[in-house]
mmCIF file of C-alpha atoms and ligand atoms in Angstrom:
data_model
loop_
_atom_site.group_PDB
_atom_site.id
_atom_site.type_symbol
_atom_site.label_atom_id
_atom_site.label_comp_id
_atom_site.label_asym_id
_atom_site.label_seq_id
_atom_site.Cartn_x
_atom_site.Cartn_y
_atom_site.Cartn_z
ATOM 1 C CA MET M 1 0.002 -48.610 -43.308
ATOM 2 C CA SER M 2 -3.530 -48.905 -42.188
ATOM 3 C CA PRO M 3 -4.212 -53.159 -42.857
ATOM 4 C CA SER M 4 -6.809 -53.607 -45.115
ATOM 5 C CA HIS M 5 -8.945 -55.506 -43.123
ATOM 6 C CA PRO M 6 -11.536 -53.444 -40.611
ATOM 7 C CA ILE M 7 -9.502 -53.893 -36.953
ATOM 8 C CA GLU M 8 -12.510 -55.825 -35.357
ATOM 9 C CA LEU M 9 -13.639 -58.158 -37.190
ATOM 10 C CA TRP M 10 -9.868 -58.945 -37.485
ATOM 11 C CA GLN M 11 -10.683 -58.880 -32.721
ATOM 12 C CA LYS M 12 -12.896 -61.164 -33.261
ATOM 13 C CA ASP M 13 -10.774 -63.421 -34.869
ATOM 14 C CA CYS M 14 -7.822 -63.263 -32.137
ATOM 15 C CA VAL M 15 -10.685 -63.736 -29.822
ATOM 16 C CA HIS M 16 -11.870 -66.820 -31.649
ATOM 17 C CA ALA M 17 -9.361 -68.678 -32.304
ATOM 18 C CA ALA M 18 -7.687 -67.806 -28.504
ATOM 19 C CA ARG M 19 -11.161 -69.590 -27.539
ATOM 20 C CA ILE M 20 -10.543 -72.588 -29.866
ATOM 21 C CA GLY M 21 -6.875 -73.214 -27.892
ATOM 22 C CA GLY M 22 -8.004 -72.965 -24.826
ATOM 23 C CA GLU M 23 -10.949 -75.613 -25.574
ATOM 24 C CA ILE M 24 -8.005 -77.090 -26.420
ATOM 25 C CA LEU M 25 -5.855 -76.967 -23.381
ATOM 26 C CA LYS M 26 -9.392 -77.784 -20.951
ATOM 27 C CA GLU M 27 -9.242 -81.072 -22.921
ATOM 28 C CA TYR M 28 -5.323 -81.703 -21.735
ATOM 29 C CA GLN M 29 -5.339 -79.807 -18.782
ATOM 30 C CA GLY M 30 -4.099 -83.012 -15.756
ATOM 31 C CA ARG M 31 -2.538 -85.829 -17.887
ATOM 32 C CA VAL M 32 -0.085 -84.338 -19.995
ATOM 33 C CA VAL M 33 4.037 -85.493 -20.394
ATOM 34 C CA PRO M 34 5.292 -82.410 -20.487
ATOM 35 C CA HIS M 35 9.383 -82.944 -22.163
ATOM 36 C CA GLU M 36 12.260 -80.945 -21.805
ATOM 37 C CA LYS M 37 12.804 -78.374 -24.976
ATOM 38 C CA GLY M 38 16.100 -76.646 -22.960
ATOM 39 C CA PRO M 39 16.943 -75.925 -18.994
ATOM 40 C CA ARG M 40 13.906 -76.136 -17.066
ATOM 41 C CA ASP M 41 11.708 -75.129 -20.841
ATOM 42 C CA LEU M 42 8.600 -77.542 -20.811
ATOM 43 C CA VAL M 43 6.710 -78.651 -23.768
ATOM 44 C CA THR M 44 3.682 -81.418 -23.840
ATOM 45 C CA GLU M 45 1.836 -82.252 -25.907
ATOM 46 C CA ALA M 46 -1.426 -79.664 -25.125
ATOM 47 C CA ASP M 47 0.298 -77.072 -26.095
ATOM 48 C CA LEU M 48 0.964 -78.667 -29.591
ATOM 49 C CA ALA M 49 -2.071 -79.560 -30.327
ATOM 50 C CA SER M 50 -3.584 -76.257 -29.603
ATOM 51 C CA GLN M 51 -1.260 -74.558 -32.139
ATOM 52 C CA LYS M 52 -2.324 -76.556 -34.299
ATOM 53 C CA ALA M 53 -6.241 -75.875 -33.853
ATOM 54 C CA ILE M 54 -5.003 -72.310 -34.163
ATOM 55 C CA GLU M 55 -3.298 -72.707 -37.449
ATOM 56 C CA LEU M 56 -6.057 -74.515 -38.652
ATOM 57 C CA TYR M 57 -8.408 -72.205 -38.042
ATOM 58 C CA LEU M 58 -6.223 -69.117 -39.026
ATOM 59 C CA THR M 59 -5.590 -71.049 -42.357
ATOM 60 C CA GLN M 60 -8.235 -71.837 -43.805
ATOM 61 C CA ARG M 61 -9.838 -68.108 -43.096
ATOM 62 C CA PHE M 62 -6.657 -66.539 -44.134
ATOM 63 C CA PRO M 63 -5.032 -68.322 -46.824
ATOM 64 C CA GLU M 64 -2.384 -65.424 -47.514
ATOM 65 C CA HIS M 65 -1.314 -64.604 -43.887
ATOM 66 C CA LEU M 66 1.753 -65.803 -42.563
ATOM 67 C CA ILE M 67 2.342 -67.887 -38.860
ATOM 68 C CA LEU M 68 4.519 -67.493 -36.241
ATOM 69 C CA GLY M 69 4.033 -69.901 -33.588
ATOM 70 C CA GLU M 70 5.865 -70.840 -31.096
ATOM 71 C CA GLU M 71 4.927 -74.301 -31.328
ATOM 72 C CA SER M 72 4.343 -73.856 -35.140
ATOM 73 C CA ASP M 73 6.383 -76.207 -37.232
ATOM 74 C CA PRO M 74 10.737 -75.339 -37.936
ATOM 75 C CA GLU M 75 9.954 -74.021 -42.069
ATOM 76 C CA THR M 76 7.102 -72.230 -41.013
ATOM 77 C CA ARG M 77 7.941 -70.693 -37.908
ATOM 78 C CA ARG M 78 11.507 -69.165 -39.541
ATOM 79 C CA HIS M 79 9.365 -67.580 -42.883
ATOM 80 C CA ALA M 80 7.446 -66.087 -41.136
ATOM 81 C CA SER M 81 9.874 -64.613 -39.059
ATOM 82 C CA GLU M 82 12.045 -63.132 -42.304
ATOM 83 C CA ASN M 83 8.673 -62.400 -44.372
ATOM 84 C CA PRO M 84 10.211 -61.279 -46.745
ATOM 85 C CA ASP M 85 7.232 -59.583 -48.632
ATOM 86 C CA GLY M 86 6.138 -58.061 -45.223
ATOM 87 C CA ARG M 87 2.440 -59.699 -45.416
ATOM 88 C CA VAL M 88 0.204 -60.247 -41.865
ATOM 89 C CA ARG M 89 1.820 -62.364 -39.640
ATOM 90 C CA TRP M 90 -0.599 -64.230 -37.439
ATOM 91 C CA VAL M 91 1.080 -64.282 -33.760
ATOM 92 C CA ILE M 92 0.437 -67.223 -31.389
ATOM 93 C CA ASP M 93 1.122 -68.879 -27.621
ATOM 94 C CA PRO M 94 -0.746 -71.673 -27.765
ATOM 95 C CA LEU M 95 0.119 -71.827 -23.961
ATOM 96 C CA ASP M 96 1.282 -69.502 -22.133
ATOM 97 C CA GLY M 97 2.656 -70.326 -19.006
ATOM 98 C CA THR M 98 3.195 -74.661 -20.006
ATOM 99 C CA THR M 99 5.063 -74.595 -16.522
ATOM 100 C CA ASN M 100 1.488 -73.476 -14.859
ATOM 101 C CA PHE M 101 -0.081 -76.424 -16.828
ATOM 102 C CA VAL M 102 1.889 -79.046 -16.433
ATOM 103 C CA HIS M 103 1.421 -78.457 -12.235
ATOM 104 C CA GLN M 104 -1.995 -77.574 -12.710
ATOM 105 C CA LEU M 105 -2.088 -73.592 -10.995
ATOM 106 C CA PRO M 106 -4.133 -71.635 -13.223
ATOM 107 C CA ASN M 107 -3.002 -69.104 -14.430
ATOM 108 C CA TYR M 108 -2.359 -69.543 -17.773
ATOM 109 C CA CYS M 109 -2.868 -68.882 -21.602
ATOM 110 C CA VAL M 110 -3.996 -68.248 -25.284
ATOM 111 C CA SER M 111 -2.774 -65.614 -26.574
ATOM 112 C CA VAL M 112 -3.364 -64.281 -30.802
ATOM 113 C CA ALA M 113 -2.689 -61.614 -32.135
ATOM 114 C CA VAL M 114 -2.389 -59.992 -35.993
ATOM 115 C CA GLU M 115 0.621 -57.515 -36.884
ATOM 116 C CA ARG M 116 1.193 -56.023 -39.870
ATOM 117 C CA ASP M 117 4.789 -53.951 -40.471
ATOM 118 C CA GLY M 118 5.557 -54.288 -36.611
ATOM 119 C CA VAL M 119 2.257 -52.996 -35.706
ATOM 120 C CA ILE M 120 0.205 -55.535 -33.365
ATOM 121 C CA TRP M 121 -3.692 -54.151 -35.513
ATOM 122 C CA ALA M 122 -5.933 -56.568 -33.101
ATOM 123 C CA GLY M 123 -5.579 -59.072 -30.394
ATOM 124 C CA ALA M 124 -7.564 -61.521 -27.431
ATOM 125 C CA VAL M 125 -5.183 -63.477 -23.884
ATOM 126 C CA TYR M 126 -7.826 -65.868 -23.109
ATOM 127 C CA ASN M 127 -7.821 -68.091 -19.814
ATOM 128 C CA PRO M 128 -9.251 -71.275 -20.116
ATOM 129 C CA VAL M 129 -9.598 -72.271 -16.213
ATOM 130 C CA SER M 130 -11.263 -68.919 -15.122
ATOM 131 C CA ASP M 131 -13.161 -67.902 -19.062
ATOM 132 C CA GLU M 132 -11.652 -64.551 -19.389
ATOM 133 C CA CYS M 133 -10.935 -62.710 -22.970
ATOM 134 C CA PHE M 134 -8.380 -60.318 -23.012
ATOM 135 C CA HIS M 135 -8.772 -58.719 -25.871
ATOM 136 C CA ALA M 136 -8.556 -54.834 -27.892
ATOM 137 C CA GLY M 137 -8.398 -53.683 -31.272
ATOM 138 C CA ARG M 138 -6.160 -50.431 -31.823
ATOM 139 C CA GLY M 139 -8.295 -47.531 -31.743
ATOM 140 C CA PHE M 140 -10.923 -50.153 -30.356
ATOM 141 C CA GLY M 141 -10.081 -50.306 -26.294
ATOM 142 C CA ALA M 142 -9.063 -52.992 -24.668
ATOM 143 C CA TRP M 143 -11.734 -55.733 -22.863
ATOM 144 C CA LEU M 144 -12.421 -58.481 -20.271
ATOM 145 C CA ASN M 145 -14.720 -59.818 -22.228
ATOM 146 C CA ASP M 146 -17.032 -57.503 -22.506
ATOM 147 C CA ARG M 147 -16.452 -55.414 -19.843
ATOM 148 C CA GLU M 148 -13.944 -51.631 -20.658
ATOM 149 C CA LEU M 149 -10.251 -52.399 -19.020
ATOM 150 C CA LYS M 150 -8.751 -49.106 -17.709
ATOM 151 C CA THR M 151 -4.898 -49.403 -16.131
ATOM 152 C CA SER M 152 -5.064 -48.619 -12.807
ATOM 153 C CA ARG M 153 -3.654 -44.948 -11.850
ATOM 154 C CA CYS M 154 -0.162 -46.047 -8.800
ATOM 155 C CA ILE M 155 1.945 -42.969 -9.596
ATOM 156 C CA LYS M 156 3.984 -44.369 -6.916
ATOM 157 C CA LEU M 157 6.445 -47.329 -7.396
ATOM 158 C CA GLU M 158 5.532 -47.795 -3.051
ATOM 159 C CA GLU M 159 2.789 -48.491 -3.791
ATOM 160 C CA ALA M 160 2.689 -51.011 -6.496
ATOM 161 C CA LEU M 161 1.916 -54.121 -7.555
ATOM 162 C CA LEU M 162 4.219 -55.284 -10.333
ATOM 163 C CA ALA M 163 5.594 -59.090 -12.157
ATOM 164 C CA VAL M 164 8.681 -59.856 -13.619
ATOM 165 C CA GLY M 165 9.492 -62.372 -15.634
ATOM 166 C CA PHE M 166 12.880 -64.707 -16.095
ATOM 167 C CA SER M 167 13.262 -66.634 -18.206
ATOM 168 C CA ALA M 168 13.431 -69.928 -18.325
ATOM 169 C CA GLY M 169 17.125 -70.534 -18.267
ATOM 170 C CA ILE M 170 17.396 -68.342 -15.982
ATOM 171 C CA GLN M 171 21.617 -67.770 -14.823
ATOM 172 C CA ARG M 172 22.521 -66.469 -10.886
ATOM 173 C CA GLY M 173 24.250 -62.957 -11.323
ATOM 174 C CA SER M 174 22.788 -62.067 -14.598
ATOM 175 C CA VAL M 175 21.263 -58.714 -15.650
ATOM 176 C CA GLU M 176 17.502 -60.764 -15.283
ATOM 177 C CA VAL M 177 18.601 -61.079 -11.756
ATOM 178 C CA ARG M 178 19.613 -57.778 -11.468
ATOM 179 C CA ARG M 179 16.868 -55.731 -12.791
ATOM 180 C CA PHE M 180 14.762 -57.790 -10.237
ATOM 181 C CA GLU M 181 16.859 -56.641 -7.389
ATOM 182 C CA GLU M 182 16.764 -52.884 -8.315
ATOM 183 C CA LEU M 183 13.317 -52.811 -8.015
ATOM 184 C CA LEU M 184 13.071 -55.911 -5.379
ATOM 185 C CA TYR M 185 13.180 -53.125 -2.602
ATOM 186 C CA GLN M 186 11.105 -49.838 -4.146
ATOM 187 C CA ALA M 187 8.487 -51.679 -4.901
ATOM 188 C CA ARG M 188 5.527 -52.769 -2.702
ATOM 189 C CA ALA M 189 5.920 -56.222 -4.004
ATOM 190 C CA ILE M 190 7.246 -58.192 -7.453
ATOM 191 C CA ARG M 191 5.338 -61.434 -8.431
ATOM 192 C CA ARG M 192 6.464 -64.013 -10.743
ATOM 193 C CA LEU M 193 2.945 -65.252 -12.185
ATOM 194 C CA GLY M 194 4.533 -67.326 -15.040
ATOM 195 C CA SER M 195 2.146 -66.180 -17.613
ATOM 196 C CA ALA M 196 3.516 -62.797 -19.350
ATOM 197 C CA ALA M 197 0.373 -62.928 -20.899
ATOM 198 C CA LEU M 198 -1.277 -62.747 -18.288
ATOM 199 C CA ASN M 199 0.682 -60.510 -16.541
ATOM 200 C CA LEU M 200 0.800 -57.769 -19.670
ATOM 201 C CA CYS M 201 -3.196 -57.790 -19.158
ATOM 202 C CA TYR M 202 -2.776 -57.656 -15.577
ATOM 203 C CA VAL M 203 -1.114 -54.726 -15.945
ATOM 204 C CA ALA M 204 -4.905 -53.124 -18.167
ATOM 205 C CA ALA M 205 -7.213 -54.676 -15.965
ATOM 206 C CA GLY M 206 -4.970 -52.773 -13.016
ATOM 207 C CA ARG M 207 -4.796 -56.122 -11.021
ATOM 208 C CA LEU M 208 -1.215 -55.035 -11.367
ATOM 209 C CA ASP M 209 0.656 -51.589 -11.964
ATOM 210 C CA GLY M 210 3.183 -52.939 -13.771
ATOM 211 C CA PHE M 211 5.381 -55.976 -15.539
ATOM 212 C CA PHE M 212 8.867 -56.175 -17.195
ATOM 213 C CA ALA M 213 10.694 -59.053 -18.355
ATOM 214 C CA THR M 214 14.065 -59.180 -20.372
ATOM 215 C CA SER M 215 13.486 -61.982 -21.908
ATOM 216 C CA VAL M 216 10.679 -62.497 -23.939
ATOM 217 C CA ARG M 217 9.285 -63.873 -27.691
ATOM 218 C CA PRO M 218 6.780 -61.685 -29.200
ATOM 219 C CA TRP M 219 4.108 -64.704 -29.392
ATOM 220 C CA ASP M 220 4.545 -64.115 -25.374
ATOM 221 C CA VAL M 221 3.295 -60.432 -25.271
ATOM 222 C CA ALA M 222 1.914 -58.909 -28.650
ATOM 223 C CA ALA M 223 -1.429 -59.831 -27.740
ATOM 224 C CA GLY M 224 -0.296 -58.257 -24.141
ATOM 225 C CA ILE M 225 1.417 -54.841 -24.803
ATOM 226 C CA LEU M 226 -2.166 -53.990 -27.761
ATOM 227 C CA LEU M 227 -4.307 -53.979 -24.468
ATOM 228 C CA ILE M 228 -2.359 -52.679 -21.639
ATOM 229 C CA GLU M 229 -1.376 -49.237 -24.704
ATOM 230 C CA GLU M 230 -5.397 -50.120 -25.175
ATOM 231 C CA ALA M 231 -5.881 -49.737 -21.362
ATOM 232 C CA GLY M 232 -4.338 -46.114 -21.168
ATOM 233 C CA GLY M 233 -0.744 -47.950 -19.698
ATOM 234 C CA ILE M 234 2.408 -47.149 -21.097
ATOM 235 C CA VAL M 235 5.570 -49.696 -22.534
ATOM 236 C CA THR M 236 8.352 -49.703 -23.738
ATOM 237 C CA ASP M 237 12.123 -52.178 -23.996
ATOM 238 C CA ILE M 238 13.230 -52.272 -20.818
ATOM 239 C CA GLN M 239 16.124 -49.781 -21.777
ATOM 240 C CA GLY M 240 13.261 -46.962 -22.017
ATOM 241 C CA LYS M 241 13.294 -47.449 -26.057
ATOM 242 C CA PRO M 242 10.173 -47.928 -27.813
ATOM 243 C CA PHE M 243 9.078 -51.038 -27.625
ATOM 244 C CA ASP M 244 9.820 -53.466 -30.647
ATOM 245 C CA LEU M 245 8.162 -56.496 -30.657
ATOM 246 C CA ILE M 246 11.487 -58.430 -31.824
ATOM 247 C CA ARG M 247 13.897 -57.503 -29.429
ATOM 248 C CA ALA M 248 12.212 -59.822 -26.600
ATOM 249 C CA HIS M 249 12.357 -56.786 -23.896
ATOM 250 C CA VAL M 250 9.683 -55.300 -21.928
ATOM 251 C CA ALA M 251 9.150 -52.584 -18.878
ATOM 252 C CA THR M 252 5.343 -51.322 -18.444
ATOM 253 C CA ALA M 253 3.733 -49.711 -16.288
ATOM 254 C CA ALA M 254 -0.484 -48.217 -15.884
ATOM 255 C CA THR M 255 1.438 -44.628 -15.525
ATOM 256 C CA SER M 256 3.955 -42.320 -16.684
ATOM 257 C CA ALA M 257 4.701 -41.331 -13.592
ATOM 258 C CA LEU M 258 4.658 -45.274 -12.593
ATOM 259 C CA HIS M 259 6.972 -46.021 -15.100
ATOM 260 C CA GLU M 260 9.247 -43.160 -14.301
ATOM 261 C CA GLN M 261 10.248 -44.505 -11.609
ATOM 262 C CA MET M 262 10.669 -47.700 -12.773
ATOM 263 C CA GLY M 263 12.466 -46.896 -15.072
ATOM 264 C CA GLN M 264 15.238 -45.395 -12.804
ATOM 265 C CA HIS M 265 16.220 -48.724 -11.251
ATOM 266 C CA LEU M 266 15.642 -50.877 -15.275
ATOM 267 C CA PHE M 267 17.340 -48.597 -17.606
ATOM 268 C CA THR M 268 20.020 -48.005 -16.192
ATOM 269 C CA VAL M 269 21.514 -51.862 -15.622
ATOM 270 C CA SER M 270 22.910 -53.757 -18.117
HETATM 271 C C1 LIG L 301 6.836 -68.695 -20.845
HETATM 272 C C2 LIG L 301 6.012 -67.772 -20.058
HETATM 273 C C3 LIG L 301 7.185 -67.375 -18.542
HETATM 274 C C4 LIG L 301 7.544 -65.953 -18.996
HETATM 275 C C5 LIG L 301 8.617 -66.901 -19.984
HETATM 276 C C6 LIG L 301 8.433 -67.893 -21.443
HETATM 277 P P1 LIG L 301 5.947 -70.472 -21.401
HETATM 278 O O1 LIG L 301 6.560 -69.079 -21.402
HETATM 279 O O2 LIG L 301 5.343 -66.534 -20.291
HETATM 280 O O3 LIG L 301 5.948 -65.980 -17.465
HETATM 281 O O4 LIG L 301 8.825 -65.302 -17.821
HETATM 282 O O5 LIG L 301 9.968 -65.796 -20.346
HETATM 283 O O6 LIG L 301 8.566 -68.274 -21.690
HETATM 284 O O7 LIG L 301 6.948 -71.704 -22.336
HETATM 285 O O8 LIG L 301 4.517 -71.315 -21.081
HETATM 286 O O9 LIG L 301 5.434 -70.385 -22.954
HETATM 287 CA CA1 LIG L 302 5.997 -67.908 -23.914
HETATM 288 CA CA1 LIG L 303 4.271 -71.758 -25.161
#
């Protein structure tokens, strides 16, 4: 089902909302005290303030829509996860790369996407440090500020620069680590940059050739997945099946040839 609201307008709202969050992050940069919400899983006042400001903007503009935000209050999030009447949902990570933010490593962002019936219609990822805004609308291309993006043409795993995402509570010998090891000796290099949303944008922009992660949440990836699709890349889940926003894993590549080679090492590991 296509949205009743024009996609290009939703794309603009995603950009605006992501920039609102980015301005809040700039205000808090360098003066936050992190708290652990799980083992090695940090949250700060900045995460919460960014979430609140984005929610305020979106609920004023679209009072009938749902908000699925990482730092939404639990009841709002539960209702949006269940989404019993199939409403439009805004999927928000108010700060992706919180650990980088806390350490003042300038690789973090705000991610905002709009989804209905499992289809991502528009999305934006904003890095307030570099002032880079990656954005896309389904059928309207992928963009970095006002430049259109295409994935790289990499077709050989041995020439590929990949990135991996690990969950905060990663365990020795886990399936996540085994998948990483499978590719470590095959690719040119593998980076762990600390922001799933930016990793996806970097694949869309041709800075990386592929990205894979075993444990991601919808708000980490919703906007970035659309960017890769619109930039001509390939996205599946980590077993090579169609990507599902709720299933929480992802394997992406710039080209289908590269995706197939990554898959030979990823898809069989369980
Ligand atoms: C995390 C980052 C990280 C990824 C984790 C995410 P957060 O998000 O995207 O790169 O590996 O799985 O949870 O906690 O910084 O929003
Ligand atoms: Ca995140
Ligand atoms: Ca986050």
